[in-house]
Amino acid sequence: MNINKFMTPEIIFGKDALEQTGESFKRLGANKVLVVSDKGVVEAGWSEKALANIRQAGLDYAEFYQLSTNPKDEEVRNGAAVYINEYCDAVFGLGGGSPMDVAKAVAIIVTNQGNIRDYEGVDQITRPLPPLIMASTTAGSGSEVSQFSVVVDTEKQKKMTIVSKSLVPDIAIVDPQLLMTKDPLLTAATGMDVLTHSIEAYVSIAATPLTDVQAKNAIKLVSEYLRPSVASASNEEAKRAMAMASLQAGLAFSNAILGAIHAMSHAIGGKYALAHGEINAVLLPHVMEYNLIANPKRFRTISELMGTSTSGLTDMEAANTSVQMVRKLLKDIGAPQQFSDLGFQEQDFVVMAEVALEDACMITNPRDLSVEEVVALFKQAL
Ligand SMILES: [Fe+2]
């Protein structure tokens, strides 16, 4: 039996979609919403806009903004305490991956209790979550549509991947206007993440026709619009395209899961306070090259989606071209080329390789890896 499942929230996409927040919570029966966001989003004015909208809908709210870039288990505990002390009954994640992942993790704790570490892995959540709405301000983590939450386990110094259908938000709000306050560095870093999501989901061993259509369109949109999106904060067409790319890459990887790049990136991100998208960008060409022989036809399609003509080339030749195309795109947007650009050292490679091999994302990588092979890939990227 070959069963395909595809999880998706209700999606509200378009300019001014953020103004649907209050009514959306009302429809879900909320009375008091915990708003989880971060300093950058507050400074850009988006949280105040959302709060005003929640007030207009006649609902109450409490706020929680104390988050790190790579959010930690203790921050989840603090957010859950605010939810409980303030008698909230719904959760709103507003921002990039960090606020959205913390919002989801808080929602787990307030109904399932215990420590967020108890829920690491696949399908460990047993009780329903409170109503959840996510609005993404980056393009992006894809957390607004995904069944993932990634939080740092401070004891083990690694990122935990929590995967559960309960984490798919009830409603995803994607307003491309929110991307216009991002600086070029953040636009590039989050765009690298979108590119990695779409490529890993497309070559994942769990890919289905339903995820392929999303992944392929995301690859196409990123290769066409990431450069202009980095170049200009006010390019509406590029922002809209990147918001859609992020959404579609999110739908693809939420259902097809990811691969070795994310598994390795989570291992690094738990130890070093580096941007997730930038770590992915360094790893992406190396892991693609390693994975090519697992499915040359799919990598051939990636070359074509990125605008190369592959006629007359063998599958492996065309597959190799996809790596060149990705390198070129990453270079054009100023992505870091190697770990030394990120101030990164070699001493932890073996430990991080062991952590990476245990990450839930590793299961769907198209080519098997041993500790030695993961270490070799880390070294290549040094
Ligand atoms: Fe990611």
Short mmCIF file of C-alpha atoms and ligand atoms in Angstrom, two decimals:
data_model
loop_
_atom_site.label_atom_id
_atom_site.label_comp_id
_atom_site.label_asym_id
_atom_site.label_seq_id
_atom_site.Cartn_x
_atom_site.Cartn_y
_atom_site.Cartn_z
CA MET A 1 0.00 0.00 0.00
CA ASN A 2 1.33 3.44 -0.90
CA ILE A 3 -0.51 6.16 1.01
CA ASN A 4 0.18 9.88 0.53
CA LYS A 5 -0.78 12.29 3.30
CA PHE A 6 -0.59 16.05 3.00
CA MET A 7 -1.09 18.40 5.94
CA THR A 8 -1.82 22.08 5.45
CA PRO A 9 -3.34 24.86 7.57
CA GLU A 10 -5.93 27.32 6.29
CA ILE A 11 -3.76 29.85 4.43
CA ILE A 12 -4.49 33.57 4.18
CA PHE A 13 -2.03 35.03 1.64
CA GLY A 14 -1.70 38.57 0.31
CA LYS A 15 -1.11 42.23 1.05
CA ASP A 16 -2.76 43.29 4.35
CA ALA A 17 -3.41 39.66 5.33
CA LEU A 18 -2.14 40.61 8.83
CA GLU A 19 -5.38 42.53 9.28
CA GLN A 20 -7.23 39.21 9.36
CA THR A 21 -5.55 38.21 12.64
CA GLY A 22 -8.24 39.31 15.12
CA GLU A 23 -11.19 37.89 13.18
CA SER A 24 -9.28 34.66 12.62
CA PHE A 25 -8.79 34.18 16.37
CA LYS A 26 -12.45 34.99 16.95
CA ARG A 27 -13.47 32.28 14.49
CA LEU A 28 -11.34 29.81 16.43
CA GLY A 29 -13.18 30.71 19.66
CA ALA A 30 -10.25 32.49 21.37
CA ASN A 31 -10.75 34.99 24.22
CA LYS A 32 -7.19 35.87 25.21
CA VAL A 33 -4.25 35.37 22.87
CA LEU A 34 -0.61 34.90 23.87
CA VAL A 35 1.37 36.87 21.27
CA VAL A 36 4.88 35.42 20.81
CA SER A 37 7.22 37.67 18.85
CA ASP A 38 10.70 39.20 19.07
CA LYS A 39 12.44 42.56 19.37
CA GLY A 40 13.05 43.00 15.65
CA VAL A 41 9.39 42.47 14.80
CA VAL A 42 8.30 44.82 17.60
CA GLU A 43 10.72 47.51 16.35
CA ALA A 44 9.43 47.13 12.80
CA GLY A 45 5.93 47.92 14.14
CA TRP A 46 4.29 44.67 13.03
CA SER A 47 3.40 43.43 16.49
CA GLU A 48 1.60 46.68 17.36
CA LYS A 49 -0.33 46.39 14.11
CA ALA A 50 -1.38 42.84 14.97
CA LEU A 51 -2.23 43.77 18.59
CA ALA A 52 -4.45 46.64 17.40
CA ASN A 53 -6.22 44.21 15.13
CA ILE A 54 -6.76 41.72 17.96
CA ARG A 55 -8.15 44.54 20.14
CA GLN A 56 -10.51 45.62 17.34
CA ALA A 57 -11.91 42.10 17.21
CA GLY A 58 -12.81 42.51 20.92
CA LEU A 59 -10.19 40.03 22.16
CA ASP A 60 -7.66 40.36 24.94
CA TYR A 61 -3.94 39.44 24.73
CA ALA A 62 -0.71 38.93 26.65
CA GLU A 63 2.78 39.44 25.17
CA PHE A 64 6.01 37.40 25.21
CA TYR A 65 9.03 38.72 23.33
CA GLN A 66 12.10 37.41 25.22
CA LEU A 67 13.62 35.11 22.59
CA SER A 68 17.06 34.33 21.17
CA THR A 69 17.84 33.82 17.48
CA ASN A 70 18.17 30.09 18.13
CA PRO A 71 15.42 29.82 20.79
CA LYS A 72 16.06 27.75 23.92
CA ASP A 73 14.06 25.32 26.05
CA GLU A 74 14.09 27.75 29.01
CA GLU A 75 12.49 30.45 26.85
CA VAL A 76 9.68 28.03 26.06
CA ARG A 77 9.19 27.51 29.79
CA ASN A 78 9.03 31.29 30.35
CA GLY A 79 6.51 31.74 27.52
CA ALA A 80 4.33 28.95 28.91
CA ALA A 81 4.37 30.63 32.34
CA VAL A 82 3.04 33.86 30.79
CA TYR A 83 0.29 31.89 29.00
CA ILE A 84 -0.82 30.22 32.24
CA ASN A 85 -0.49 33.26 34.54
CA GLU A 86 -2.42 35.43 32.09
CA TYR A 87 -5.17 32.83 31.51
CA CYS A 88 -4.63 32.75 27.74
CA ASP A 89 -6.51 30.27 25.55
CA ALA A 90 -4.84 30.69 22.13
CA VAL A 91 -1.33 31.29 20.74
CA PHE A 92 -0.11 33.65 18.01
CA GLY A 93 3.42 33.29 16.60
CA LEU A 94 4.46 36.46 14.77
CA GLY A 95 7.92 36.69 13.22
CA GLY A 96 10.52 34.41 11.66
CA GLY A 97 11.26 30.83 12.59
CA SER A 98 12.24 31.62 16.20
CA PRO A 99 8.98 33.21 17.43
CA MET A 100 6.86 30.74 15.49
CA ASP A 101 8.77 27.70 16.79
CA VAL A 102 8.58 29.01 20.37
CA ALA A 103 4.85 29.73 19.96
CA LYS A 104 4.32 26.11 18.90
CA ALA A 105 6.49 24.78 21.72
CA VAL A 106 4.59 26.90 24.29
CA ALA A 107 1.32 25.49 22.89
CA ILE A 108 2.66 21.95 23.45
CA ILE A 109 3.60 22.59 27.09
CA VAL A 110 0.42 24.38 28.17
CA THR A 111 -1.79 21.40 27.30
CA ASN A 112 0.63 18.44 27.42
CA GLN A 113 2.70 19.64 30.45
CA GLY A 114 6.23 18.63 31.36
CA ASN A 115 9.40 19.85 29.66
CA ILE A 116 9.68 20.61 25.94
CA ARG A 117 12.53 18.05 25.82
CA ASP A 118 9.93 15.29 26.46
CA TYR A 119 8.48 15.88 22.99
CA GLU A 120 11.60 15.60 20.84
CA GLY A 121 11.27 13.34 17.79
CA VAL A 122 8.23 12.22 15.84
CA ASP A 123 4.65 12.07 17.20
CA GLN A 124 5.31 12.44 20.93
CA ILE A 125 2.43 14.90 21.49
CA THR A 126 -0.74 13.22 22.76
CA ARG A 127 -3.13 16.04 23.79
CA PRO A 128 -4.70 18.64 21.49
CA LEU A 129 -3.06 22.08 21.35
CA PRO A 130 -4.83 25.44 21.89
CA PRO A 131 -5.86 27.34 18.72
CA LEU A 132 -2.69 28.32 16.85
CA ILE A 133 -2.16 31.06 14.27
CA MET A 134 1.22 31.88 12.74
CA ALA A 135 2.15 34.98 10.73
CA SER A 136 5.52 34.93 9.04
CA THR A 137 7.67 38.06 8.76
CA THR A 138 10.51 36.34 6.89
CA ALA A 139 10.71 34.21 3.76
CA GLY A 140 11.56 32.05 5.60
CA SER A 141 11.38 29.19 7.92
CA GLY A 142 8.08 27.80 6.61
CA SER A 143 7.08 27.28 10.24
CA GLU A 144 3.73 28.98 9.51
CA VAL A 145 2.61 25.86 7.65
CA SER A 146 4.89 23.12 8.94
CA GLN A 147 4.51 20.31 11.46
CA PHE A 148 7.95 21.18 12.90
CA SER A 149 9.25 23.09 15.87
CA VAL A 150 13.01 23.36 16.47
CA VAL A 151 14.26 24.45 19.90
CA VAL A 152 17.71 24.26 21.54
CA ASP A 153 18.16 21.68 24.30
CA THR A 154 20.48 23.70 26.55
CA GLU A 155 21.63 20.65 28.52
CA LYS A 156 22.78 18.72 25.46
CA GLN A 157 23.63 21.88 23.48
CA LYS A 158 21.79 20.74 20.39
CA LYS A 159 18.69 21.65 18.46
CA MET A 160 15.75 19.34 19.07
CA THR A 161 13.46 18.64 16.15
CA ILE A 162 9.86 18.12 17.23
CA VAL A 163 7.62 16.71 14.51
CA SER A 164 3.87 16.28 14.96
CA LYS A 165 0.71 16.91 12.95
CA SER A 166 -0.56 18.79 16.03
CA LEU A 167 2.03 21.49 15.24
CA VAL A 168 0.46 22.42 11.91
CA PRO A 169 -1.14 25.77 12.80
CA ASP A 170 -4.90 26.23 12.37
CA ILE A 171 -4.30 29.31 10.24
CA ALA A 172 -1.18 30.62 8.45
CA ILE A 173 -1.10 34.33 7.65
CA VAL A 174 1.36 35.34 4.94
CA ASP A 175 1.51 39.06 4.21
CA PRO A 176 4.34 39.90 1.74
CA GLN A 177 4.40 43.50 3.07
CA LEU A 178 5.98 42.16 6.26
CA LEU A 179 9.09 41.23 4.24
CA MET A 180 9.76 44.86 3.37
CA THR A 181 11.29 45.73 6.75
CA LYS A 182 13.96 43.04 6.49
CA ASP A 183 17.54 44.14 5.83
CA PRO A 184 19.45 42.57 2.89
CA LEU A 185 21.45 40.26 5.19
CA LEU A 186 18.35 38.74 6.76
CA THR A 187 16.63 38.57 3.37
CA ALA A 188 19.59 36.62 1.98
CA ALA A 189 19.95 34.33 5.02
CA THR A 190 16.26 33.43 5.15
CA GLY A 191 16.18 33.01 1.36
CA MET A 192 19.02 30.47 1.62
CA ASP A 193 16.83 28.53 4.02
CA VAL A 194 13.92 28.55 1.54
CA LEU A 195 16.22 27.27 -1.21
CA THR A 196 17.48 24.49 1.09
CA HIS A 197 13.93 23.51 2.14
CA SER A 198 12.75 23.23 -1.45
CA ILE A 199 15.77 21.21 -2.66
CA GLU A 200 15.85 18.87 0.34
CA ALA A 201 12.08 18.26 0.13
CA TYR A 202 12.30 17.59 -3.62
CA VAL A 203 15.01 14.91 -3.28
CA SER A 204 13.66 13.51 0.03
CA ILE A 205 12.81 9.81 0.04
CA ALA A 206 9.38 10.83 1.42
CA ALA A 207 8.55 13.16 -1.52
CA THR A 208 5.13 12.63 -3.13
CA PRO A 209 3.37 14.18 -6.13
CA LEU A 210 1.65 16.54 -3.67
CA THR A 211 4.95 17.79 -2.22
CA ASP A 212 6.75 17.83 -5.60
CA VAL A 213 4.45 20.45 -7.07
CA GLN A 214 5.14 22.74 -4.10
CA ALA A 215 8.90 22.10 -4.02
CA LYS A 216 9.38 22.59 -7.76
CA ASN A 217 7.57 25.90 -7.84
CA ALA A 218 9.51 27.10 -4.80
CA ILE A 219 12.87 26.26 -6.46
CA LYS A 220 11.79 28.16 -9.56
CA LEU A 221 10.61 31.22 -7.64
CA VAL A 222 13.76 31.37 -5.48
CA SER A 223 16.09 31.16 -8.46
CA GLU A 224 14.19 33.94 -10.19
CA TYR A 225 13.34 36.28 -7.31
CA LEU A 226 15.85 35.86 -4.46
CA ARG A 227 18.46 38.11 -6.11
CA PRO A 228 16.06 41.06 -6.70
CA SER A 229 14.55 40.53 -3.25
CA VAL A 230 18.01 40.90 -1.64
CA ALA A 231 18.77 43.88 -3.89
CA SER A 232 15.72 45.95 -2.94
CA ALA A 233 13.54 46.03 0.18
CA SER A 234 10.75 47.75 -1.72
CA ASN A 235 10.49 45.41 -4.73
CA GLU A 236 6.88 44.28 -4.23
CA GLU A 237 6.92 41.69 -6.99
CA ALA A 238 10.04 40.02 -5.57
CA LYS A 239 8.68 40.08 -1.99
CA ARG A 240 5.40 38.53 -3.08
CA ALA A 241 7.25 35.82 -5.02
CA MET A 242 9.59 35.05 -2.12
CA ALA A 243 6.65 34.94 0.33
CA MET A 244 5.01 32.37 -1.96
CA ALA A 245 8.28 30.46 -2.37
CA SER A 246 8.69 30.27 1.39
CA LEU A 247 5.11 29.10 1.83
CA GLN A 248 5.38 26.43 -0.87
CA ALA A 249 8.79 25.23 0.35
CA GLY A 250 7.22 25.02 3.83
CA LEU A 251 4.32 22.90 2.57
CA ALA A 252 6.78 20.66 0.71
CA PHE A 253 9.17 20.03 3.59
CA SER A 254 6.46 19.80 6.23
CA ASN A 255 5.14 16.76 4.36
CA ALA A 256 8.25 15.33 2.65
CA ILE A 257 10.57 16.24 5.56
CA LEU A 258 14.15 17.41 4.89
CA GLY A 259 17.59 15.79 4.74
CA ALA A 260 21.23 15.80 5.78
CA ILE A 261 21.69 19.58 5.44
CA HIS A 262 19.09 20.33 8.08
CA ALA A 263 20.24 17.46 10.30
CA MET A 264 23.82 18.81 10.19
CA SER A 265 22.67 22.41 10.48
CA HIS A 266 20.64 21.61 13.62
CA ALA A 267 23.73 19.99 15.15
CA ILE A 268 25.77 23.15 14.48
CA GLY A 269 22.99 25.57 15.49
CA GLY A 270 22.71 23.95 18.93
CA LYS A 271 26.36 24.78 19.67
CA TYR A 272 27.00 28.00 17.81
CA ALA A 273 24.78 31.10 17.70
CA LEU A 274 24.87 31.33 13.90
CA ALA A 275 22.09 32.12 11.43
CA HIS A 276 20.35 28.90 10.37
CA GLY A 277 20.11 29.98 6.71
CA GLU A 278 23.81 30.80 6.53
CA ILE A 279 24.85 27.41 7.94
CA ASN A 280 22.56 25.77 5.36
CA ALA A 281 24.09 27.86 2.57
CA VAL A 282 27.59 26.63 3.44
CA LEU A 283 26.46 22.99 3.54
CA LEU A 284 24.07 23.03 0.57
CA PRO A 285 26.46 22.57 -2.42
CA HIS A 286 28.55 19.95 -0.59
CA VAL A 287 25.60 17.82 0.48
CA MET A 288 23.97 18.19 -2.95
CA GLU A 289 27.18 16.87 -4.56
CA TYR A 290 27.22 13.95 -2.13
CA ASN A 291 23.54 13.17 -2.82
CA LEU A 292 23.71 13.44 -6.64
CA ILE A 293 24.15 9.70 -7.31
CA ALA A 294 21.05 8.89 -5.22
CA ASN A 295 18.71 10.51 -7.72
CA PRO A 296 20.40 12.17 -10.72
CA LYS A 297 17.08 12.65 -12.51
CA ARG A 298 15.71 14.83 -9.71
CA PHE A 299 18.88 16.93 -9.63
CA ARG A 300 18.58 17.26 -13.42
CA THR A 301 15.08 18.69 -12.91
CA ILE A 302 16.49 21.14 -10.33
CA SER A 303 18.95 22.43 -12.98
CA GLU A 304 16.06 22.93 -15.38
CA LEU A 305 13.90 24.68 -12.77
CA MET A 306 16.81 27.03 -12.12
CA GLY A 307 16.91 27.97 -15.78
CA THR A 308 19.58 25.74 -17.39
CA SER A 309 19.11 23.88 -20.63
CA THR A 310 20.14 20.26 -20.04
CA SER A 311 19.61 18.92 -23.55
CA GLY A 312 22.44 16.69 -24.73
CA LEU A 313 23.70 16.14 -21.18
CA THR A 314 23.65 12.81 -19.36
CA ASP A 315 21.63 12.73 -16.12
CA MET A 316 24.81 12.98 -14.03
CA GLU A 317 26.16 15.89 -16.09
CA ALA A 318 22.85 17.71 -15.80
CA ALA A 319 22.67 16.88 -12.08
CA ASN A 320 26.14 18.38 -11.58
CA THR A 321 24.91 21.58 -13.20
CA SER A 322 22.35 22.02 -10.39
CA VAL A 323 25.25 22.34 -7.92
CA GLN A 324 26.90 25.01 -10.10
CA MET A 325 23.61 26.91 -10.35
CA VAL A 326 23.17 26.85 -6.59
CA ARG A 327 26.78 27.99 -6.03
CA LYS A 328 26.26 30.89 -8.41
CA LEU A 329 23.02 31.99 -6.74
CA LEU A 330 24.57 31.79 -3.27
CA LYS A 331 27.61 33.79 -4.42
CA ASP A 332 25.44 36.47 -6.05
CA ILE A 333 23.51 37.12 -2.84
CA GLY A 334 26.68 37.23 -0.73
CA ALA A 335 26.16 33.95 1.12
CA PRO A 336 29.06 32.65 3.22
CA GLN A 337 31.06 30.06 1.25
CA GLN A 338 32.68 28.15 4.08
CA PHE A 339 32.52 27.66 7.84
CA SER A 340 35.66 29.72 8.33
CA ASP A 341 33.60 32.68 7.02
CA LEU A 342 31.33 32.06 10.01
CA GLY A 343 34.22 31.83 12.50
CA PHE A 344 33.72 28.13 12.87
CA GLN A 345 36.17 25.52 14.26
CA GLU A 346 36.89 21.89 13.55
CA GLN A 347 37.16 20.44 17.07
CA ASP A 348 33.49 19.49 17.48
CA PHE A 349 32.98 17.73 14.14
CA VAL A 350 32.77 14.14 15.42
CA VAL A 351 30.32 14.98 18.21
CA MET A 352 28.21 17.09 15.86
CA ALA A 353 28.20 14.30 13.26
CA GLU A 354 26.85 11.89 15.87
CA VAL A 355 24.14 14.40 16.84
CA ALA A 356 23.27 14.99 13.18
CA LEU A 357 22.81 11.29 12.51
CA GLU A 358 20.19 11.15 15.28
CA ASP A 359 18.23 14.13 13.94
CA ALA A 360 14.75 13.33 12.56
CA CYS A 361 15.65 15.12 9.28
CA MET A 362 18.40 12.59 8.50
CA ILE A 363 15.88 9.76 7.95
CA THR A 364 14.65 11.18 4.63
CA ASN A 365 18.04 12.04 3.09
CA PRO A 366 18.29 10.21 -0.26
CA ARG A 367 21.81 8.84 0.38
CA ASP A 368 22.93 7.05 3.56
CA LEU A 369 25.66 8.62 5.69
CA SER A 370 28.04 7.29 8.34
CA VAL A 371 29.75 9.37 11.04
CA GLU A 372 32.90 9.42 8.88
CA GLU A 373 30.97 10.68 5.86
CA VAL A 374 29.26 13.46 7.84
CA VAL A 375 32.65 14.50 9.27
CA ALA A 376 34.10 14.49 5.75
CA LEU A 377 31.30 16.79 4.57
CA PHE A 378 31.88 19.15 7.52
CA LYS A 379 35.58 19.24 6.61
CA GLN A 380 34.85 19.96 2.95
CA ALA A 381 32.81 22.96 4.08
CA LEU A 382 35.50 24.30 6.40
FE FE B 1 15.37 25.51 7.63
#
